[in-house]
Coordinates of C-alpha atoms in Angstrom, one line a residue:
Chain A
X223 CA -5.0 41.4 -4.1
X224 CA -5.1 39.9 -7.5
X225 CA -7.0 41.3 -10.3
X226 CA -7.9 39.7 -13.6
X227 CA -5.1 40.0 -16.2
X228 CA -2.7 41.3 -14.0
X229 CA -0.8 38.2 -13.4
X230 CA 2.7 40.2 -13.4
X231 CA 2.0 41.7 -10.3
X232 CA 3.0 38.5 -8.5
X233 CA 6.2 37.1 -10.1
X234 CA 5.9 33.3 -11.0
X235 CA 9.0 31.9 -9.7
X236 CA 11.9 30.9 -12.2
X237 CA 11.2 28.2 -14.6
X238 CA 12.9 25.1 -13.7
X239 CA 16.2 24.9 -15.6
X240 CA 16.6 21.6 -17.6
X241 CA 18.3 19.4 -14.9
X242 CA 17.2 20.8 -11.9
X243 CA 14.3 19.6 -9.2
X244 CA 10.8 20.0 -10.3
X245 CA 9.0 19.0 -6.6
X246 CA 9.4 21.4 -4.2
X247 CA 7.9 19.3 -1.2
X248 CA 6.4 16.0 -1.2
X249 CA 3.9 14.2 1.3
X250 CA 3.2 10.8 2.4
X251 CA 0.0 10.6 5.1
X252 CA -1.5 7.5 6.1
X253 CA -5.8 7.5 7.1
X254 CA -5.2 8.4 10.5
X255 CA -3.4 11.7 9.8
X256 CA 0.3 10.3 10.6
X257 CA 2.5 12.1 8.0
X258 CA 5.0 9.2 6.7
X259 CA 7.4 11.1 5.2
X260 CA 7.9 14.4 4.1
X261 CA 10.8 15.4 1.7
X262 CA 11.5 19.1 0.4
X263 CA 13.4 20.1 -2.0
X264 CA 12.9 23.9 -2.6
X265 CA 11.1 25.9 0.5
X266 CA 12.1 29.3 1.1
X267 CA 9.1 29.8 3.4
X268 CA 8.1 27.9 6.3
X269 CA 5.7 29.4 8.5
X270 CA 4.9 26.8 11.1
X271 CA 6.3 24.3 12.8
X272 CA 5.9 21.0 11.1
X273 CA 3.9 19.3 13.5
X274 CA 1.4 22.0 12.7
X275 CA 2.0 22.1 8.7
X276 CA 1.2 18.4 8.6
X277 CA -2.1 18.9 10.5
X278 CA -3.1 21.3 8.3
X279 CA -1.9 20.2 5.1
X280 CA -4.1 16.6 5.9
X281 CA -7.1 19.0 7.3
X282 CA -6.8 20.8 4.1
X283 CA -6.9 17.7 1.7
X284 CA -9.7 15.7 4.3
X285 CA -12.0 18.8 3.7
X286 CA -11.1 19.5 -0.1
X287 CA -11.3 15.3 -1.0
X288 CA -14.9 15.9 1.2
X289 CA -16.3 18.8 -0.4
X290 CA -14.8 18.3 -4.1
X291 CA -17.4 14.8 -3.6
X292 CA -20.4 16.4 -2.3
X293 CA -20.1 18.8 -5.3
X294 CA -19.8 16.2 -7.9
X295 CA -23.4 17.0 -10.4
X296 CA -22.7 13.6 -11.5
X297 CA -23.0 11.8 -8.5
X298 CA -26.2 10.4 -8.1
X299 CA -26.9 10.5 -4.1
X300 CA -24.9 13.1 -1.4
X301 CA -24.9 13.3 2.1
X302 CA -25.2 16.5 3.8
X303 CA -21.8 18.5 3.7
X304 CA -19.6 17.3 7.0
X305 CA -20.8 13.8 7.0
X306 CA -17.9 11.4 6.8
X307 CA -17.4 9.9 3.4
X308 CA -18.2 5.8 2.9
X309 CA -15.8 4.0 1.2
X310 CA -17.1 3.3 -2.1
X311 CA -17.0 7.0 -3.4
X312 CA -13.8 7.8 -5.3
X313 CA -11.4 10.4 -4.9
X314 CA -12.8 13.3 -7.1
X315 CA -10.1 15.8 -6.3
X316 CA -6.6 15.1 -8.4
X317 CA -4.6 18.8 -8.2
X318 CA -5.3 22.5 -7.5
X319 CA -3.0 25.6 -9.0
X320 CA -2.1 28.6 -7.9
X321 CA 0.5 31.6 -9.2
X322 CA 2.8 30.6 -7.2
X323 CA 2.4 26.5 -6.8
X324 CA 0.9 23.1 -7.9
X325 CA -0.1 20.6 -5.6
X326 CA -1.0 17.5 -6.9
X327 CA -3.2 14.3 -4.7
X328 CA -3.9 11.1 -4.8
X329 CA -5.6 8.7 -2.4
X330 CA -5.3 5.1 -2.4
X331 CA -8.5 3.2 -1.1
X332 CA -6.7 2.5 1.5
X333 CA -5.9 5.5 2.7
X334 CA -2.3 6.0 1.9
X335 CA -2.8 9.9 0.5
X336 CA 0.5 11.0 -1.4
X337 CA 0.8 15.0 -2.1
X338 CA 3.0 16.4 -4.4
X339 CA 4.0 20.6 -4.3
X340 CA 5.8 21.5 -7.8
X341 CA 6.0 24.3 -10.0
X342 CA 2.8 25.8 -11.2
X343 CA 3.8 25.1 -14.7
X344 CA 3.7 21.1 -14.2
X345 CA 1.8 18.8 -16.0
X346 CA -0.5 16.2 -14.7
X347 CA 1.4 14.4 -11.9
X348 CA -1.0 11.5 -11.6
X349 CA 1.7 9.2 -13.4
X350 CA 4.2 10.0 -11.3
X351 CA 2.0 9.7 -7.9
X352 CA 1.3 6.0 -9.1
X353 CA 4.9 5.5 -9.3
X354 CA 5.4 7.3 -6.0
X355 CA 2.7 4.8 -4.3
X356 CA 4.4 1.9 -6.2
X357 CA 7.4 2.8 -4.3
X358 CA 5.6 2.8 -1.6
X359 CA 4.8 -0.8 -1.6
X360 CA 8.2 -2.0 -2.8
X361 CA 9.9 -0.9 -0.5
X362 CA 8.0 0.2 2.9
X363 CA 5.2 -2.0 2.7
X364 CA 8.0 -4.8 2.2
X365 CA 9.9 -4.4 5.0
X366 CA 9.9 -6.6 7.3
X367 CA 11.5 -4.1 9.8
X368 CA 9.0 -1.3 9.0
X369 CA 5.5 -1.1 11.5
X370 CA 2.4 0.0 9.6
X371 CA 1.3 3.7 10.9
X372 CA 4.3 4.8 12.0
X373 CA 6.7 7.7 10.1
X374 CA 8.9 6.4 7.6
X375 CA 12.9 6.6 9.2
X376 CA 16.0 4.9 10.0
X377 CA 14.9 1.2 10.7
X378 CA 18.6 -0.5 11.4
X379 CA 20.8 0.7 14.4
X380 CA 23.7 -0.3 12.9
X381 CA 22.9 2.7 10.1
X382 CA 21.9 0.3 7.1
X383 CA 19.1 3.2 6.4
X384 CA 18.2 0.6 3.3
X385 CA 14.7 1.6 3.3
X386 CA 14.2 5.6 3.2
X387 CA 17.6 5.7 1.4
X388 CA 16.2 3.6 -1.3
X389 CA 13.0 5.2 -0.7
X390 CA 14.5 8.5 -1.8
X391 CA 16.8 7.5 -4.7
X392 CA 13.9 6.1 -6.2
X393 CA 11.8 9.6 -5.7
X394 CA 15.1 11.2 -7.2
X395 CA 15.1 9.4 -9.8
X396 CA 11.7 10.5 -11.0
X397 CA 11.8 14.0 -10.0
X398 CA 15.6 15.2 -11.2
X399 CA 18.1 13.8 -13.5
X400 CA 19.3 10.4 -13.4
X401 CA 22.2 10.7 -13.3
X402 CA 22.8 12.5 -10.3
X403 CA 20.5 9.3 -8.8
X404 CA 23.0 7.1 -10.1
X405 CA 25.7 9.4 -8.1
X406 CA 23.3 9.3 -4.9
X407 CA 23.6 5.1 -5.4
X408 CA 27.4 5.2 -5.6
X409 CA 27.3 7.0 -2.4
X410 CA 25.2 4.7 -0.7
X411 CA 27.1 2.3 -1.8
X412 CA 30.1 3.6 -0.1
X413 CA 28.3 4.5 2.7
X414 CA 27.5 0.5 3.3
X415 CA 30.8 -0.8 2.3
X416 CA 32.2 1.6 5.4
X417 CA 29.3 -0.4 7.9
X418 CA 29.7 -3.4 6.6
X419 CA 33.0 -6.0 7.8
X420 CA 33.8 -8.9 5.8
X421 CA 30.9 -10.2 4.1
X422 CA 29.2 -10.7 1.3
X423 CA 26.2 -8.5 0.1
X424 CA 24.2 -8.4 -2.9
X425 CA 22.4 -5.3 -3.3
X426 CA 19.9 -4.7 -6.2
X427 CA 18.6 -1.2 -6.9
X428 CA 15.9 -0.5 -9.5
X429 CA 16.6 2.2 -12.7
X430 CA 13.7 2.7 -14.4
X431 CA 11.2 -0.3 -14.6
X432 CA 13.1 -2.2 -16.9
X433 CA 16.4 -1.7 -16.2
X434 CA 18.1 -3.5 -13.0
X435 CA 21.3 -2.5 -12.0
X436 CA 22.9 -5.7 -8.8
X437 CA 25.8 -4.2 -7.1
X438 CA 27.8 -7.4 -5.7
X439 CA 29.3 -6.0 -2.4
X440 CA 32.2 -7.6 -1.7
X441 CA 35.1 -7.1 1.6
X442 CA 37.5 -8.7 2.7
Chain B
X291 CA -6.7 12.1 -19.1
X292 CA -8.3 9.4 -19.0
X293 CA -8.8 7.3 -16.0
X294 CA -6.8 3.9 -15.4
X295 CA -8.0 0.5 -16.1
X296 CA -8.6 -2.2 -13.6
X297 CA -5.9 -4.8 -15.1
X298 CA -7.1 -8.4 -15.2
X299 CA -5.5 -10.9 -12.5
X300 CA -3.6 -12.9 -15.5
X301 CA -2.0 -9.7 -16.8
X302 CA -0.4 -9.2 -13.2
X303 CA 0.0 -12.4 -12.5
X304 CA 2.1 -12.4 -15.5
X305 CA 4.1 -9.5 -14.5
X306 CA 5.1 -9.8 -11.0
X307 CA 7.8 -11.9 -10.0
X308 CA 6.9 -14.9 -8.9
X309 CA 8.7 -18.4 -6.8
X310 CA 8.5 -21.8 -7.4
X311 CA 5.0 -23.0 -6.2
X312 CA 6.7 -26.2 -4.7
X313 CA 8.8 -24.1 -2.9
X314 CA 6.0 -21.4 -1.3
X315 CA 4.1 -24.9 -0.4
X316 CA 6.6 -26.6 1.1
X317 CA 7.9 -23.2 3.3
X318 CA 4.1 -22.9 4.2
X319 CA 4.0 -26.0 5.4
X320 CA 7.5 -26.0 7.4
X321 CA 5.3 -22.8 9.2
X322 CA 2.7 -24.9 10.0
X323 CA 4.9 -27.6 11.2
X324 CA 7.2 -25.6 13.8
X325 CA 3.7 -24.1 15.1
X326 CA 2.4 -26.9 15.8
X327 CA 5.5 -28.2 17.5
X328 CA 6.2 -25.2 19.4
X329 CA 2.1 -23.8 20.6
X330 CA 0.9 -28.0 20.8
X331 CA -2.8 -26.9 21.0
X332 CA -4.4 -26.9 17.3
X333 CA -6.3 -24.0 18.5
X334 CA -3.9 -22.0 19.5
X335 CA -2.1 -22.8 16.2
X336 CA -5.2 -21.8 14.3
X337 CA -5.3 -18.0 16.3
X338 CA -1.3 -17.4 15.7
X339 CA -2.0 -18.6 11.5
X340 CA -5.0 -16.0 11.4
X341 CA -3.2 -13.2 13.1
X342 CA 0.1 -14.1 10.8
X343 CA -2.7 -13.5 8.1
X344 CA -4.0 -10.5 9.5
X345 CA -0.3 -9.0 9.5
X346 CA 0.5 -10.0 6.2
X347 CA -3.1 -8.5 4.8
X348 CA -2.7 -5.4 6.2
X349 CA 0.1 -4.6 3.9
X350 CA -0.7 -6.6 1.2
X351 CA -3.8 -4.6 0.4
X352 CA -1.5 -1.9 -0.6
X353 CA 0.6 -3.8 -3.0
X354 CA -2.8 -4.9 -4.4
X355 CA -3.9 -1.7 -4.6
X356 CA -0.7 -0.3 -6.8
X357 CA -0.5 -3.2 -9.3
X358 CA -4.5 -3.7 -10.0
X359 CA -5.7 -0.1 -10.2
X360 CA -8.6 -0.7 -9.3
X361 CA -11.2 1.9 -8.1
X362 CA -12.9 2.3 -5.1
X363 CA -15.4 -1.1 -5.3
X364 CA -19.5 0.6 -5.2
X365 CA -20.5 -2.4 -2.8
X366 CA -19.5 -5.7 -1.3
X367 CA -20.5 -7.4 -4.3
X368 CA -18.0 -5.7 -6.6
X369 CA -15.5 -6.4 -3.6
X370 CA -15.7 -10.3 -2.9
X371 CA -16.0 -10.5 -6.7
X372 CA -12.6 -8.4 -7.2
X373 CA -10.8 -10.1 -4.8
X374 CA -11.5 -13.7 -6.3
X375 CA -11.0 -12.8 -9.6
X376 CA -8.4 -10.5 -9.2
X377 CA -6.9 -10.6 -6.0
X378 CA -6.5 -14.6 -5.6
X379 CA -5.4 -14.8 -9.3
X380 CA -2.5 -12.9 -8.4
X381 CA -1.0 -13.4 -5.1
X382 CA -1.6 -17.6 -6.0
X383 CA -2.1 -17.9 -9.3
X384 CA -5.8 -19.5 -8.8
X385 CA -9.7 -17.9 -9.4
X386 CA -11.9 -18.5 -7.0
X387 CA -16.0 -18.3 -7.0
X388 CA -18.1 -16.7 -5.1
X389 CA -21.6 -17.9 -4.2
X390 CA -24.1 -17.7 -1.6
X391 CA -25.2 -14.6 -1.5
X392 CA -27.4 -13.9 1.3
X393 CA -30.1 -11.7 1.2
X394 CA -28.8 -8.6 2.3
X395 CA -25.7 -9.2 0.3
X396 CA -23.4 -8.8 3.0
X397 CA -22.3 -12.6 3.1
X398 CA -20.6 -14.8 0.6
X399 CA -18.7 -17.5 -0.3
X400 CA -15.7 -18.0 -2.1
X401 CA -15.2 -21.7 -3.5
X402 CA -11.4 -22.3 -4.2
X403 CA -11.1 -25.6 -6.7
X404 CA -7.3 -25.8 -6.4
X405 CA -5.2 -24.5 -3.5
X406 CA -1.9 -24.5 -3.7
X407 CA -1.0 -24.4 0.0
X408 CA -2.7 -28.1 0.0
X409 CA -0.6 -30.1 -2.2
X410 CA 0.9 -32.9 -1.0
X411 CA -0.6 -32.1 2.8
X412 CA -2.4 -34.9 5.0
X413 CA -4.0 -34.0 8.5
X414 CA -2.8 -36.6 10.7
X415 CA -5.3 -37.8 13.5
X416 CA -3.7 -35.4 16.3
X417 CA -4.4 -32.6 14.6
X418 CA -7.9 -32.7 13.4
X419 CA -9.3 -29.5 14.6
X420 CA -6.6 -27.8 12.5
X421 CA -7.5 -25.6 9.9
X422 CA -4.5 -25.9 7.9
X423 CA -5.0 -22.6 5.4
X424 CA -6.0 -20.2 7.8
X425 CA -3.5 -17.6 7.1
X426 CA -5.9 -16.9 4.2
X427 CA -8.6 -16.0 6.6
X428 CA -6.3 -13.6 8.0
X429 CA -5.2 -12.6 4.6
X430 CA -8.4 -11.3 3.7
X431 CA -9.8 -10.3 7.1
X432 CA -6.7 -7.7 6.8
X433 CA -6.3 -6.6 3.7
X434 CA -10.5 -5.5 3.8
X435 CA -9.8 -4.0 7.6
X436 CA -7.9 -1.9 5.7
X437 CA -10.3 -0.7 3.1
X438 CA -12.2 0.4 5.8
X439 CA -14.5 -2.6 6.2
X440 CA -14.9 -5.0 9.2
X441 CA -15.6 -8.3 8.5
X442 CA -15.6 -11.8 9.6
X443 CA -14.0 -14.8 7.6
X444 CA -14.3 -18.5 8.0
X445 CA -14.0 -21.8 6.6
X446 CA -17.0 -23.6 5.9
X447 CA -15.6 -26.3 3.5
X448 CA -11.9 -27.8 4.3
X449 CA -10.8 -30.6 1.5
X450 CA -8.3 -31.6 4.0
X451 CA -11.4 -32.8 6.2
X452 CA -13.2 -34.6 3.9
X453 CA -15.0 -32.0 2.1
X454 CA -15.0 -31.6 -1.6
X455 CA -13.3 -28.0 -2.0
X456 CA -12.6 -25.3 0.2
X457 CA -15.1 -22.6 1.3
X458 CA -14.7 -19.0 2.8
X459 CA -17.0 -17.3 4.1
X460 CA -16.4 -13.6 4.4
X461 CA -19.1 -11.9 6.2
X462 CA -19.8 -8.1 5.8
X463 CA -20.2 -7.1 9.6
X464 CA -19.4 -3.3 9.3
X465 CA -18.3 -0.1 7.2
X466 CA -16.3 1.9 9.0
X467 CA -16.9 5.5 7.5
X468 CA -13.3 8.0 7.4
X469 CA -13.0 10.2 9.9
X470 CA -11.2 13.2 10.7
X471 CA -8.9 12.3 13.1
X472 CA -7.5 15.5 15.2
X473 CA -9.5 16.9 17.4
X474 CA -11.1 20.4 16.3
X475 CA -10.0 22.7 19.7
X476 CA -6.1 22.0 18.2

């Protein structure tokens, strides 16, 4: 039980050290409750099985998007609590805190919801959601080789995992130190020059907004 | 904080990368070409251009979506204006009008002057029931699908017919409300 004042009862986890990982989990759901990714980074507890976490983290943020709306006193007309929500009414529900967490929301109109658990002392994530969602489009929503609705994985057989690979060094590169991004990239890197026989390949990855870095790929 | 601004369609349009405009119509019509060589039947053509449409709205909405920032639109008045203004300005680098509201304000029209699918394109006489830009039915019929709203699109004016510009209509037929989609005994 917590009382008032007595916030040492529960330990706040350790402050994140300069370089080290913010996010502890991150989701990606689409409007139909399919989860499209889910990346963690620090969990020490895990108390269902993930089928099961997904419901209920989507339930959770469906009912909290659905009653943080109905409870807006500056909306000017509500339905009656359970009634599903038209489009036209905005998301009104950005982040909720506890000792322990922070998880932040955001809903495109579309429906593309992208949740964000970090450490309780984290600023306002909506900046970095957008970037998350812009992501998003470059480079899921741009593949050709990627079906709308279903979870985002592996798309190639031969192993060019081009998508969620570049998916994730882009989401590393927000959430921890570039430079260890730039070491992830390297990797990849390697990782395609073992796949790939005797041809030419050019391979451009994004560093920041402004900054692009084109890797020429080049075998004999 | 304070919340985002729509951006105008000429401040994205000046920010996103964009192609040669000879080259997009020229590719577009080397689609249109091999259809028509490989279905024969102009209608058939016309279904596989509005379902090509329909694939490419359904993710284009969400690349709308991340570079606009726009907000939820309050009714389909705010949304046929947002996508001419906005949405057309960026993905071709034209505005187009809308007009013709009906009464209930869930049909409209939107009156492109300059299309830059058309240029240099002639309908030859076998191919008269073609609608040559119907991937931009599909386009839109998509991209609103996705927004949660059903709708119908058509052309009602075709310059490559005869007509003086081209005309969609986009019909509001239904707004499909969100729904929670697991069942509540799991």
């Amino acid at each position: 039980m917590q009382f008032f004042g007595s916030s040492e009862i529960s330990p706040s986890p350790p402050l994140p050290t300069a370089s080290g990982n913010n996010a502890h989990m991150m989701y990606v759901f689409n409007r139909n409750g399919v989860c499209l990714l889910y990346r963690e980074w620090n969990r020490p507890l895990r108390t269902l099985d993930s089928n099961q976490d997904h419901k209920l983290m989507f339930g959770l943020l469906f009912s909290l998007k659905s009653l943080t709306a109905k409870m807006d006193p500056s909306s000017v007309e509500k339905g009656n609590l359970g009634v599903p929500q038209l489009p036209g009414q905005g998301c009104s529900f950005h982040s909720f805190r506890t000792n322990t967490y922070k998880l932040s929301f955001m809903e495109s109109p579309s429906g593309i919801k992208i949740i964000l658990v970090t450490h309780p002392k984290a600023s306002d994530l909506r900046e970095s959601l957008k970037y998350i969602y812009n992501l998003y489009v470059e480079y899921v929503v741009k593949n050709p080789l990627y079906t709308p609705g279903t979870p985002i994985k592996k798309l190639l057989e031969l192993g060019l995992d081009f998508t969620s690979k570049a998916f994730d060094v882009r989401v590393d590169v927000q959430i921890s130190e570039a430079a260890s991004a730039m070491l992830f990239c390297a990797q990849l890197i390697i990782d395609l020059l073992n796949l790939i026989w005797g041809e030419h390949y050019l391979i451009s990855f994004y560093l920041e907004d402004k900054v692009r870095v084109v890797y020429t790929v080049e075998l004999n | 904080m304070a919340p985002a601004v729509p951006r105008s369609g000429d401040a994205i349009f000046a920010n996103v990368e964009r192609v040669n405009a000879e080259l997009f119509t020229l590719t577009y019509g080397a689609i249109v070409r091999q259809l028509l060589t490989d279905l024969e039947e102009v209608e058939e053509v016309n279904k596989q251009l509005d379902q090509m449409g329909y694939n490419i709205g359904i993710r284009l909405i969400d690349e709308f979506l991340a570079k606009s920032n726009v907000t939820r639109c309050v009714d389909f008045r705010e949304t046929a204006e947002v996508i001419a203004k906005v949405g057309f300005k960026m993905f071709l680098g034209v505005t187009a009008s809308v007009t013709n509201w009906d009464s209930e304000g869930t049909s409209c029209s939107l009156i492109l002057e300059d299309n830059p699918l058309v240029d240099f394109v002639e309908l030859p006489d076998t191919c008269q029931g073609l609608y040559y830009c119907n991937i931009l039915s599909g386009v839109v019929r998509g991209a609103l699908e996705m927004v949660s709203m059903k709708t119908e699109v058509t052309w009602v004016r075709d310059m490559l017919r005869g007509d003086d510009a081209f005309e969609l209509q986009v019909k509001l037929l239904k707004q499909v409300p969100e729904e929670y989609p697991y069942k509540d005994d799991e």
